[in-house]
XYZ file of C-alpha atoms in Angstrom:
606
model
C 0.000 0.000 0.000
C 1.314 3.463 -0.939
C 0.087 6.390 1.216
C -0.253 9.151 -1.402
C -1.954 11.352 1.231
C 1.204 11.464 3.361
C 4.855 12.575 3.166
C 7.403 12.146 5.963
C 10.352 14.532 5.596
C 13.345 15.629 7.673
C 15.126 18.954 7.370
C 18.933 18.913 7.466
C 20.700 22.201 8.156
C 23.649 23.685 9.975
C 23.185 25.760 13.112
C 21.732 29.185 12.254
C 21.054 28.527 8.571
C 17.365 29.307 9.093
C 15.870 25.833 9.423
C 13.484 26.587 12.269
C 12.369 29.865 10.652
C 11.606 28.046 7.384
C 9.558 25.441 9.282
C 7.570 28.305 10.861
C 6.662 29.557 7.371
C 5.829 26.046 6.103
C 3.429 25.642 9.025
C 1.874 29.101 8.516
C 1.323 28.532 4.789
C 0.370 24.902 5.433
C -2.798 26.033 7.178
C -1.754 25.196 10.720
C -2.683 28.505 12.332
C -5.916 30.485 12.303
C -5.673 33.829 10.512
C -6.014 35.777 13.762
C -3.674 33.580 15.815
C -0.560 35.148 17.339
C 2.341 32.852 16.447
C 5.533 32.647 18.445
C 8.682 32.811 16.317
C 10.933 29.733 15.968
C 8.076 27.550 17.119
C 10.058 24.298 16.723
C 12.718 25.342 19.260
C 10.365 24.965 22.200
C 13.006 24.327 24.838
C 14.306 27.507 26.595
C 17.934 26.488 26.023
C 17.307 25.952 22.311
C 15.812 29.417 21.956
C 18.745 31.071 23.741
C 21.468 29.276 21.814
C 19.611 29.135 18.502
C 20.253 25.404 18.173
C 18.046 22.341 18.027
C 18.914 19.700 20.622
C 15.997 17.286 20.568
C 14.272 16.285 17.372
C 10.691 17.538 17.122
C 7.719 16.703 14.990
C 5.204 18.973 13.296
C 2.757 18.577 10.440
C 1.491 20.854 7.655
C -1.247 20.215 5.067
C -1.065 21.000 1.344
C -3.628 20.050 -1.328
C -4.963 17.146 0.715
C -1.502 15.769 1.592
C -0.329 15.715 5.193
C 3.388 16.554 5.455
C 5.064 15.339 8.646
C 8.128 17.523 9.252
C 10.838 16.232 11.575
C 13.329 18.837 12.785
C 16.747 17.187 13.230
C 19.490 18.467 15.534
C 22.258 20.018 13.439
C 25.056 19.437 15.930
C 27.141 16.261 15.803
C 27.087 16.023 19.611
C 23.419 15.093 19.240
C 24.182 12.534 16.535
C 22.290 9.887 18.475
C 19.118 11.842 17.771
C 19.925 12.417 14.092
C 20.461 8.800 13.074
C 17.178 7.599 14.543
C 15.130 10.442 13.132
C 16.264 9.731 9.577
C 14.857 6.196 9.860
C 11.358 7.690 10.284
C 11.327 9.669 7.029
C 11.298 8.932 3.283
C 13.059 12.052 2.041
C 15.057 15.039 3.248
C 15.333 18.762 2.592
C 18.971 19.894 2.630
C 18.934 23.523 3.762
C 22.055 25.584 3.034
C 22.823 29.248 3.758
C 23.232 31.251 0.525
C 26.410 32.915 1.835
C 28.075 30.329 4.089
C 27.451 27.220 1.990
C 27.524 23.664 3.367
C 29.141 23.329 6.820
C 30.612 20.371 8.777
C 27.441 19.501 10.684
C 25.440 19.555 7.436
C 27.944 17.076 6.074
C 27.547 14.795 9.092
C 23.742 14.507 8.854
C 23.724 14.428 5.052
C 26.125 11.455 4.976
C 23.689 9.537 7.206
C 20.726 10.424 4.944
C 22.574 9.416 1.753
C 23.588 6.095 3.310
C 19.887 5.368 3.908
C 19.189 6.097 0.212
C 16.876 9.057 0.844
C 15.865 11.410 -1.977
C 16.992 14.995 -1.427
C 15.613 18.464 -2.174
C 18.346 21.133 -2.008
C 17.062 24.424 -0.579
C 19.384 27.438 -0.732
C 18.043 29.750 1.984
C 18.550 33.437 2.851
C 18.882 34.433 -0.829
C 18.104 38.022 0.224
C 21.455 38.295 2.049
C 23.672 40.989 0.511
C 26.655 38.596 0.497
C 24.721 35.664 -1.060
C 26.744 33.472 -3.490
C 23.957 31.468 -5.133
C 25.917 29.912 -8.018
C 28.993 29.045 -5.968
C 26.970 27.572 -3.092
C 25.019 25.393 -5.542
C 28.346 24.046 -6.873
C 29.649 23.488 -3.325
C 26.568 21.390 -2.475
C 27.065 19.222 -5.569
C 30.762 18.804 -4.689
C 29.729 17.698 -1.202
C 27.263 15.157 -2.634
C 30.032 13.794 -4.878
C 32.423 13.545 -1.917
C 29.827 11.597 0.058
C 29.318 9.058 -2.793
C 25.775 10.124 -3.681
C 23.955 8.089 -6.341
C 23.178 9.565 -9.782
C 19.577 10.162 -8.706
C 20.714 12.012 -5.574
C 23.089 14.148 -7.678
C 20.126 15.199 -9.873
C 18.283 16.623 -6.864
C 16.107 19.717 -7.531
C 17.417 23.056 -6.234
C 14.939 25.556 -4.728
C 15.888 29.156 -3.815
C 14.182 30.371 -0.628
C 13.898 33.251 1.743
C 12.598 31.648 4.933
C 12.091 35.015 6.597
C 9.873 36.307 3.771
C 8.246 32.904 3.210
C 9.056 32.699 -0.538
C 10.474 29.954 -2.772
C 11.459 29.898 -6.450
C 13.075 27.486 -8.925
C 15.152 30.308 -10.414
C 17.758 32.369 -8.520
C 16.791 35.450 -10.548
C 13.007 35.421 -10.074
C 11.776 35.787 -6.489
C 8.820 33.586 -5.522
C 5.511 34.776 -4.071
C 5.083 32.049 -1.431
C 6.331 28.542 -0.603
C 4.028 26.710 -3.056
C 7.047 25.786 -5.265
C 8.635 24.037 -2.272
C 5.350 22.351 -1.279
C 4.835 21.076 -4.866
C 8.380 19.700 -4.994
C 7.902 17.891 -1.660
C 4.644 16.281 -2.830
C 5.777 15.435 -6.387
C 9.451 14.529 -5.872
C 9.710 12.863 -2.466
C 8.289 9.319 -2.221
C 5.146 8.482 -0.249
C 5.516 5.944 2.579
C 4.819 2.333 1.590
C 3.919 -0.726 3.630
C 1.591 -3.644 4.159
C -1.518 -2.270 5.860
C -2.971 -5.736 6.468
C 0.211 -7.324 7.856
C 0.988 -7.788 11.571
C 1.616 -4.488 13.400
C 5.236 -3.264 13.683
C 6.633 0.115 14.862
C 10.193 1.133 15.766
C 10.462 3.538 18.716
C 12.681 6.372 17.457
C 12.118 8.870 20.222
C 10.789 8.979 23.770
C 8.793 11.745 25.379
C 7.985 11.967 29.057
C 4.827 13.350 30.622
C 4.125 13.779 34.331
C 0.586 12.501 33.739
C 0.944 9.445 31.490
C 4.638 8.556 31.951
C 6.759 7.545 28.967
C 5.418 8.059 25.474
C 6.838 6.302 22.416
C 7.234 8.185 19.119
C 7.866 6.365 15.862
C 6.627 5.471 12.388
C 4.324 2.512 11.827
C 6.322 0.207 9.528
C 3.549 -2.327 8.946
C -0.092 -2.950 9.844
C -2.338 -0.628 11.837
C -2.859 0.334 15.471
C -5.976 1.042 17.542
C -6.489 2.350 21.068
C -6.582 -0.492 23.664
C -4.828 -2.864 21.228
C -2.425 -5.290 22.897
C 1.180 -5.048 21.675
C 4.450 -6.784 22.485
C 7.714 -4.926 23.168
C 10.840 -6.450 21.532
C 14.489 -5.522 22.011
C 16.358 -4.568 18.838
C 19.116 -7.136 19.461
C 16.789 -9.958 20.480
C 13.543 -11.201 18.916
C 12.195 -12.389 22.276
C 9.313 -10.414 23.791
C 10.435 -8.504 26.887
C 6.864 -7.676 27.960
C 3.381 -6.852 26.708
C 1.065 -3.933 27.211
C -2.048 -2.121 26.022
C -1.978 1.115 24.053
C -3.841 3.658 26.205
C -3.807 6.541 23.712
C -2.617 7.362 20.187
C -1.676 10.910 19.168
C -1.182 12.146 15.598
C 0.986 15.206 14.965
C -0.933 18.209 13.691
C 0.682 21.616 13.389
C 3.047 21.826 16.333
C 0.702 19.990 18.675
C -0.762 16.528 19.003
C -4.341 15.447 18.465
C -5.758 12.229 19.955
C -6.696 9.584 17.370
C -8.623 6.308 17.588
C -6.336 4.527 15.143
C -3.308 4.910 12.877
C -2.015 2.954 9.906
C 1.206 2.161 8.067
C 3.382 5.225 7.322
C 1.913 7.410 10.085
C 4.279 9.001 12.609
C 2.489 8.694 15.944
C 2.981 9.090 19.674
C 1.746 6.198 21.846
C 1.172 6.180 25.621
C 0.308 3.491 28.168
C 3.382 1.242 27.848
C 5.925 0.833 30.661
C 9.664 0.103 30.449
C 10.039 1.130 26.822
C 13.200 2.640 25.433
C 14.508 3.996 22.152
C 15.309 1.142 19.783
C 12.538 -1.161 21.030
C 10.010 -2.386 18.468
C 6.282 -2.554 19.194
C 4.814 -5.580 17.401
C 1.729 -7.755 17.227
C 1.943 -10.198 20.211
C 2.019 -13.341 18.032
C 4.688 -12.118 15.523
C 7.552 -10.511 17.475
C 9.872 -9.187 14.730
C 12.190 -6.346 15.789
C 13.038 -3.654 13.213
C 16.752 -3.171 12.538
C 18.000 -0.318 14.705
C 20.609 2.293 13.804
C 23.668 1.811 15.999
C 24.067 4.869 18.184
C 27.507 6.485 18.142
C 29.687 5.719 21.140
C 30.484 8.490 23.653
C 33.813 10.264 23.137
C 34.079 12.477 26.243
C 33.449 11.892 29.954
C 33.156 14.117 33.025
C 32.752 13.358 36.713
C 29.627 14.800 38.365
C 29.908 14.882 42.156
C 28.105 16.263 45.179
C 29.127 19.843 45.919
C 31.396 19.853 49.003
C 32.506 23.506 48.950
C 32.032 25.801 51.996
C 28.977 27.302 50.219
C 27.343 23.904 49.580
C 23.567 23.748 49.940
C 23.029 27.517 50.072
C 21.643 28.033 46.564
C 20.396 24.668 45.258
C 17.162 22.802 45.857
C 18.541 19.303 45.074
C 21.956 18.753 46.652
C 22.268 15.119 47.851
C 24.001 12.270 46.020
C 20.688 10.389 45.865
C 18.960 13.274 44.085
C 21.907 13.733 41.712
C 21.997 9.999 40.904
C 18.243 9.799 40.269
C 18.379 12.818 37.938
C 21.297 11.464 35.898
C 19.739 8.024 35.513
C 16.427 9.652 34.546
C 18.221 11.465 31.713
C 19.206 8.060 30.294
C 15.519 7.337 29.632
C 15.395 9.913 26.830
C 19.039 10.411 25.774
C 20.485 7.297 24.151
C 23.909 8.824 23.460
C 24.542 9.323 27.184
C 26.185 6.832 29.571
C 26.201 7.092 33.382
C 28.068 4.885 35.819
C 28.842 5.090 39.527
C 32.390 6.226 40.341
C 34.600 4.722 43.060
C 33.202 7.079 45.698
C 29.505 7.018 46.564
C 28.968 10.733 45.945
C 30.268 10.955 42.363
C 29.183 9.630 38.962
C 30.980 9.369 35.631
C 28.885 10.743 32.756
C 29.973 10.139 29.139
C 28.566 11.868 26.064
C 29.178 12.696 22.419
C 31.107 15.894 23.080
C 31.627 18.900 25.331
C 28.444 20.546 24.070
C 26.330 17.450 24.757
C 27.427 17.427 28.414
C 27.263 21.208 28.880
C 23.599 21.182 27.762
C 22.885 18.538 30.437
C 24.709 20.606 33.096
C 22.794 23.769 32.156
C 19.439 21.930 32.131
C 20.070 20.436 35.594
C 21.213 23.802 36.956
C 17.965 25.428 35.830
C 15.980 22.659 37.506
C 17.543 23.586 40.865
C 20.397 21.057 41.127
C 23.683 21.915 42.810
C 26.784 19.811 42.061
C 30.428 19.917 40.965
C 31.927 18.731 37.663
C 35.480 17.850 36.679
C 37.391 18.751 33.550
C 36.298 16.761 30.430
C 38.394 13.698 29.562
C 38.617 12.002 26.186
C 37.695 8.309 25.962
C 40.485 6.338 24.315
C 39.786 3.122 22.434
C 42.002 0.157 21.581
C 41.673 -0.860 17.922
C 43.782 -3.860 16.769
C 46.055 -3.412 19.773
C 46.727 0.286 19.008
C 45.644 3.060 21.404
C 43.305 5.331 19.424
C 41.594 8.619 20.226
C 38.552 10.470 18.829
C 39.332 12.968 16.080
C 37.408 16.054 14.963
C 37.133 17.673 11.542
C 37.552 21.384 12.275
C 36.509 24.132 9.864
C 37.562 27.692 10.658
C 36.615 30.821 8.744
C 38.942 33.677 9.760
C 40.129 37.122 8.568
C 43.414 36.896 6.628
C 45.403 38.744 9.319
C 44.483 36.080 11.927
C 45.603 33.051 9.886
C 49.127 32.983 11.372
C 48.076 32.834 15.022
C 45.360 30.215 14.304
C 47.805 27.971 12.420
C 50.393 28.303 15.188
C 47.842 27.217 17.835
C 46.674 24.330 15.653
C 50.265 23.102 15.386
C 50.633 23.116 19.189
C 47.403 21.112 19.451
C 48.453 18.423 16.937
C 46.136 19.629 14.174
C 46.826 18.417 10.607
C 46.016 20.846 7.793
C 43.601 19.241 5.304
C 42.432 22.117 3.106
C 42.852 25.873 2.805
C 41.047 28.289 0.470
C 40.395 32.064 0.351
C 36.813 33.413 0.329
C 36.951 37.162 -0.307
C 39.037 38.791 2.453
C 38.792 35.691 4.648
C 40.365 32.237 4.703
C 38.615 28.902 5.154
C 40.899 26.319 6.746
C 40.115 22.665 7.483
C 41.995 20.596 10.042
C 41.927 17.050 11.346
C 42.594 17.419 15.074
C 42.347 15.238 18.227
C 39.167 16.014 20.214
C 41.258 16.779 23.318
C 43.201 19.356 21.291
C 40.027 21.451 21.103
C 39.383 21.530 24.860
C 39.752 25.135 25.942
C 40.429 26.393 22.420
C 37.198 28.251 21.597
C 37.851 31.213 23.897
C 41.494 31.450 22.691
C 40.250 31.319 19.096
C 37.881 34.255 19.633
C 40.721 36.277 21.184
C 43.135 35.413 18.340
C 40.594 36.399 15.659
C 39.312 39.488 17.566
C 35.857 37.904 17.732
C 35.544 37.659 13.936
C 36.363 33.964 13.501
C 33.821 31.179 12.941
C 34.691 27.728 14.258
C 32.803 24.492 13.554
C 33.626 20.890 14.386
C 32.270 17.442 13.596
C 33.325 13.986 14.858
C 35.697 12.301 12.401
C 36.301 8.762 13.697
C 39.213 7.316 15.669
C 42.924 7.504 14.809
C 46.105 6.345 16.604
C 47.089 8.457 19.640
C 48.835 11.663 18.518
C 50.990 12.331 21.601
C 50.930 14.801 24.493
C 49.062 18.095 24.154
C 49.532 20.956 26.626
C 45.998 21.747 27.716
C 46.444 25.195 29.209
C 49.242 27.739 29.146
C 47.788 29.939 31.907
C 47.645 29.551 35.676
C 44.911 30.425 38.179
C 44.537 33.222 40.716
C 43.342 31.567 43.929
C 41.553 33.180 46.872
C 43.756 33.129 49.976
C 40.962 33.287 52.573
C 37.187 33.014 52.981
C 35.228 36.273 53.008
C 33.845 38.910 50.689
C 35.857 40.372 47.805
C 36.739 44.043 48.382
C 37.683 46.703 45.826
C 41.097 47.313 47.454
C 42.010 43.598 47.433
C 40.838 43.216 43.830
C 42.800 46.318 42.768
C 46.017 44.705 44.049
C 45.099 41.315 42.535
C 44.287 42.623 39.047
C 47.971 43.364 38.421
C 48.548 39.582 38.528
C 46.063 38.620 35.793
C 42.433 38.704 34.630
C 39.781 38.650 37.361
C 36.499 36.714 37.188
C 34.780 38.356 40.190
C 33.541 41.798 41.263
C 33.591 43.590 44.648
C 31.010 42.102 47.010
C 31.327 38.543 45.642
C 31.552 35.947 48.460
C 34.717 33.823 48.085
C 36.266 30.922 49.973
C 39.811 29.653 50.406
C 40.854 27.673 47.314
C 38.314 29.324 44.980
C 39.666 30.378 41.566
C 39.029 34.128 41.197
C 40.978 34.837 38.010
C 43.486 33.690 35.391
C 47.216 34.331 35.562
C 48.964 34.870 32.196
C 51.875 32.636 33.287
C 51.770 28.915 34.024
C 51.508 28.193 37.753
C 48.986 29.308 40.358
C 49.171 32.483 42.444
C 47.367 32.984 45.766
C 45.811 36.444 46.091
C 44.026 38.078 49.004
C 40.940 39.646 47.430
C 39.356 40.236 50.868
C 42.154 42.571 51.993
C 40.833 45.926 53.226
C 42.686 49.215 53.313
C 43.850 50.058 56.823
C 42.429 53.434 57.800
C 45.393 55.189 59.452
C 46.179 58.861 59.488
C 49.752 58.451 58.244
C 49.295 58.787 54.539
C 50.849 61.201 52.074
C 48.516 63.800 50.645
C 47.307 62.961 47.144
C 48.145 59.224 47.325
C 44.570 58.335 48.219
C 43.140 58.467 44.699
C 40.080 56.451 43.677
C 40.894 52.846 42.755
C 40.183 51.950 39.152
C 39.104 48.341 38.627
C 39.180 46.628 35.243
C 35.715 45.069 34.601
C 35.669 41.383 35.584
C 35.506 38.741 32.851
C 32.220 36.839 33.229
C 32.644 33.204 32.210
C 29.831 31.316 30.487
C 29.360 27.628 31.317
C 31.324 26.501 28.234
C 34.169 28.935 28.976
C 34.316 27.765 32.601
C 34.484 24.093 31.521
C 37.209 24.949 28.997
C 39.216 26.811 31.655
C 39.210 23.902 34.147
C 42.603 22.403 34.974
C 43.217 18.792 36.038
C 43.264 19.771 39.728
C 40.166 21.996 39.512
C 36.398 21.556 39.737
C 33.470 23.674 38.577
C 30.839 24.257 41.241
C 27.454 24.561 39.514
C 24.457 26.042 41.355
C 21.173 27.563 40.089
C 22.637 31.049 40.668
C 26.400 30.764 40.076
C 29.329 28.986 38.473
C 32.395 28.910 40.737
C 35.787 27.546 39.750
C 37.718 25.973 42.627
C 40.680 23.741 43.421
C 40.000 20.105 44.356
C 42.058 20.641 47.536
C 40.847 23.928 49.006
C 43.366 24.384 51.834
C 46.421 26.259 50.518
C 49.078 24.455 52.564
C 47.597 20.976 51.913
C 47.424 21.742 48.188
C 51.070 22.853 48.060
C 52.117 19.668 49.894
C 50.169 17.517 47.403
C 51.785 19.364 44.468
C 55.307 18.921 45.869
C 54.708 15.163 46.222
C 53.741 14.928 42.547
C 56.995 16.600 41.536
């Protein structure tokens, strides 16, 4: 059976190429909203963190209608750290829209997701977006996309993909770069006429692969996936199979079925082959399970999720300020929260560490873990995290490490300093090409070589550089890399930072705190330009005596403190440091807070 009334599509795009904005317009013109309805912008990024960072973390589903055809749109994460999401989502769809910025062209993350889509044999519609940009390069970008398809071994049919020129912001699409469109009907027609309709046996035994899990306080876990075969009704009994084992793990009844409509869900009595649905009422289900008819348990082949490449230790906060700002502070609460995250994030791994109050969390990259830290912080958790560590792997008896493909776009005058830093971090130059007054440079670099580099990169390029990375497999260990060339300024005593103490300390380096900030002994209050740590007394007050020369009592001028974001704080962390995370603050600190004990421990290591 071919479902001509249905199309399931995914949209592939790099961060900030306008994917979510284009989806907004597709939904508006696809009759999702009433004419008088006030519509929030970037409706697909419905998680507060996604809105702030302008990235998609979790895949979402929405549906538009056009000429009697329902179009299920699945928004894929563009970042390789969320690759676990990407691979599963592509199994649900029959075709993809490749969205590329008219000025920037295809980027590393686009390449990552596109390679997965091509491997599955999906048909592709190329959409060149933001054609109204003054620096748009329509012809060149079209050629770059075709070059990328060739590099990724696309079939002849995939190389003949139609190209549509869009302005997502204006909601227009056209087949010609020279003639602007009036609306998105050209894109809608191409989706309906070019991308295949889902096929399947409607009368066969029911089968559905769970590609995503949602969680609701009211009904518990909800399974999202595409019905591969057969049909499903409310209260129907189904069996749950593991993807690596055809045996039935347990059975259950479907309590409710939801179809996607617009950006919401509408309850349905039944669903049939090809539909993407959300099902509730089943316990102990996870991503990768297959729901089947009870008498024919056949699991659907499941995409292998990429292995984690980075790990961090999450531990209970034991600083002098512990428990003052957080709502959830105990090891039990921290453990429960981390293990709960496993229910919906398949790329994550959590295991208990040697001590009872710490846990080792592994993920697909620094960004993957920093999103988890930020989410937990906003929920009211208080904890400490260690510096990220790369996970090595032994392949054929050789120690191997994860590599990254790094693409930098920098002004010509910054090329020298970037190349020098890349050399120190064991980066291998792959490709270099000028684009106007800028240079595009590609490197193959160990993942650990990028720890702490982003903030240095922005300084070296005066904030004008663009840096993108994507996982690039494992290669033999490249040797030692010096992680950080700066030291830390450490608070000498517990108290409150004072302007006079900070004025004396700022001569030693860059400060992270302002007057009035509470500090404790062993807390990192700034960065020293030289290697090695310096203890500073930021609580020191000026003694009010009467023996002072006239005119020497001028006002103290403080340099504004550098406020670290979560990513910058994680990048700054040294091996002997921790980051204290609370709902209100990030505090860098030494593992051993007492100054004399820390110096003794350091002398033993030497």
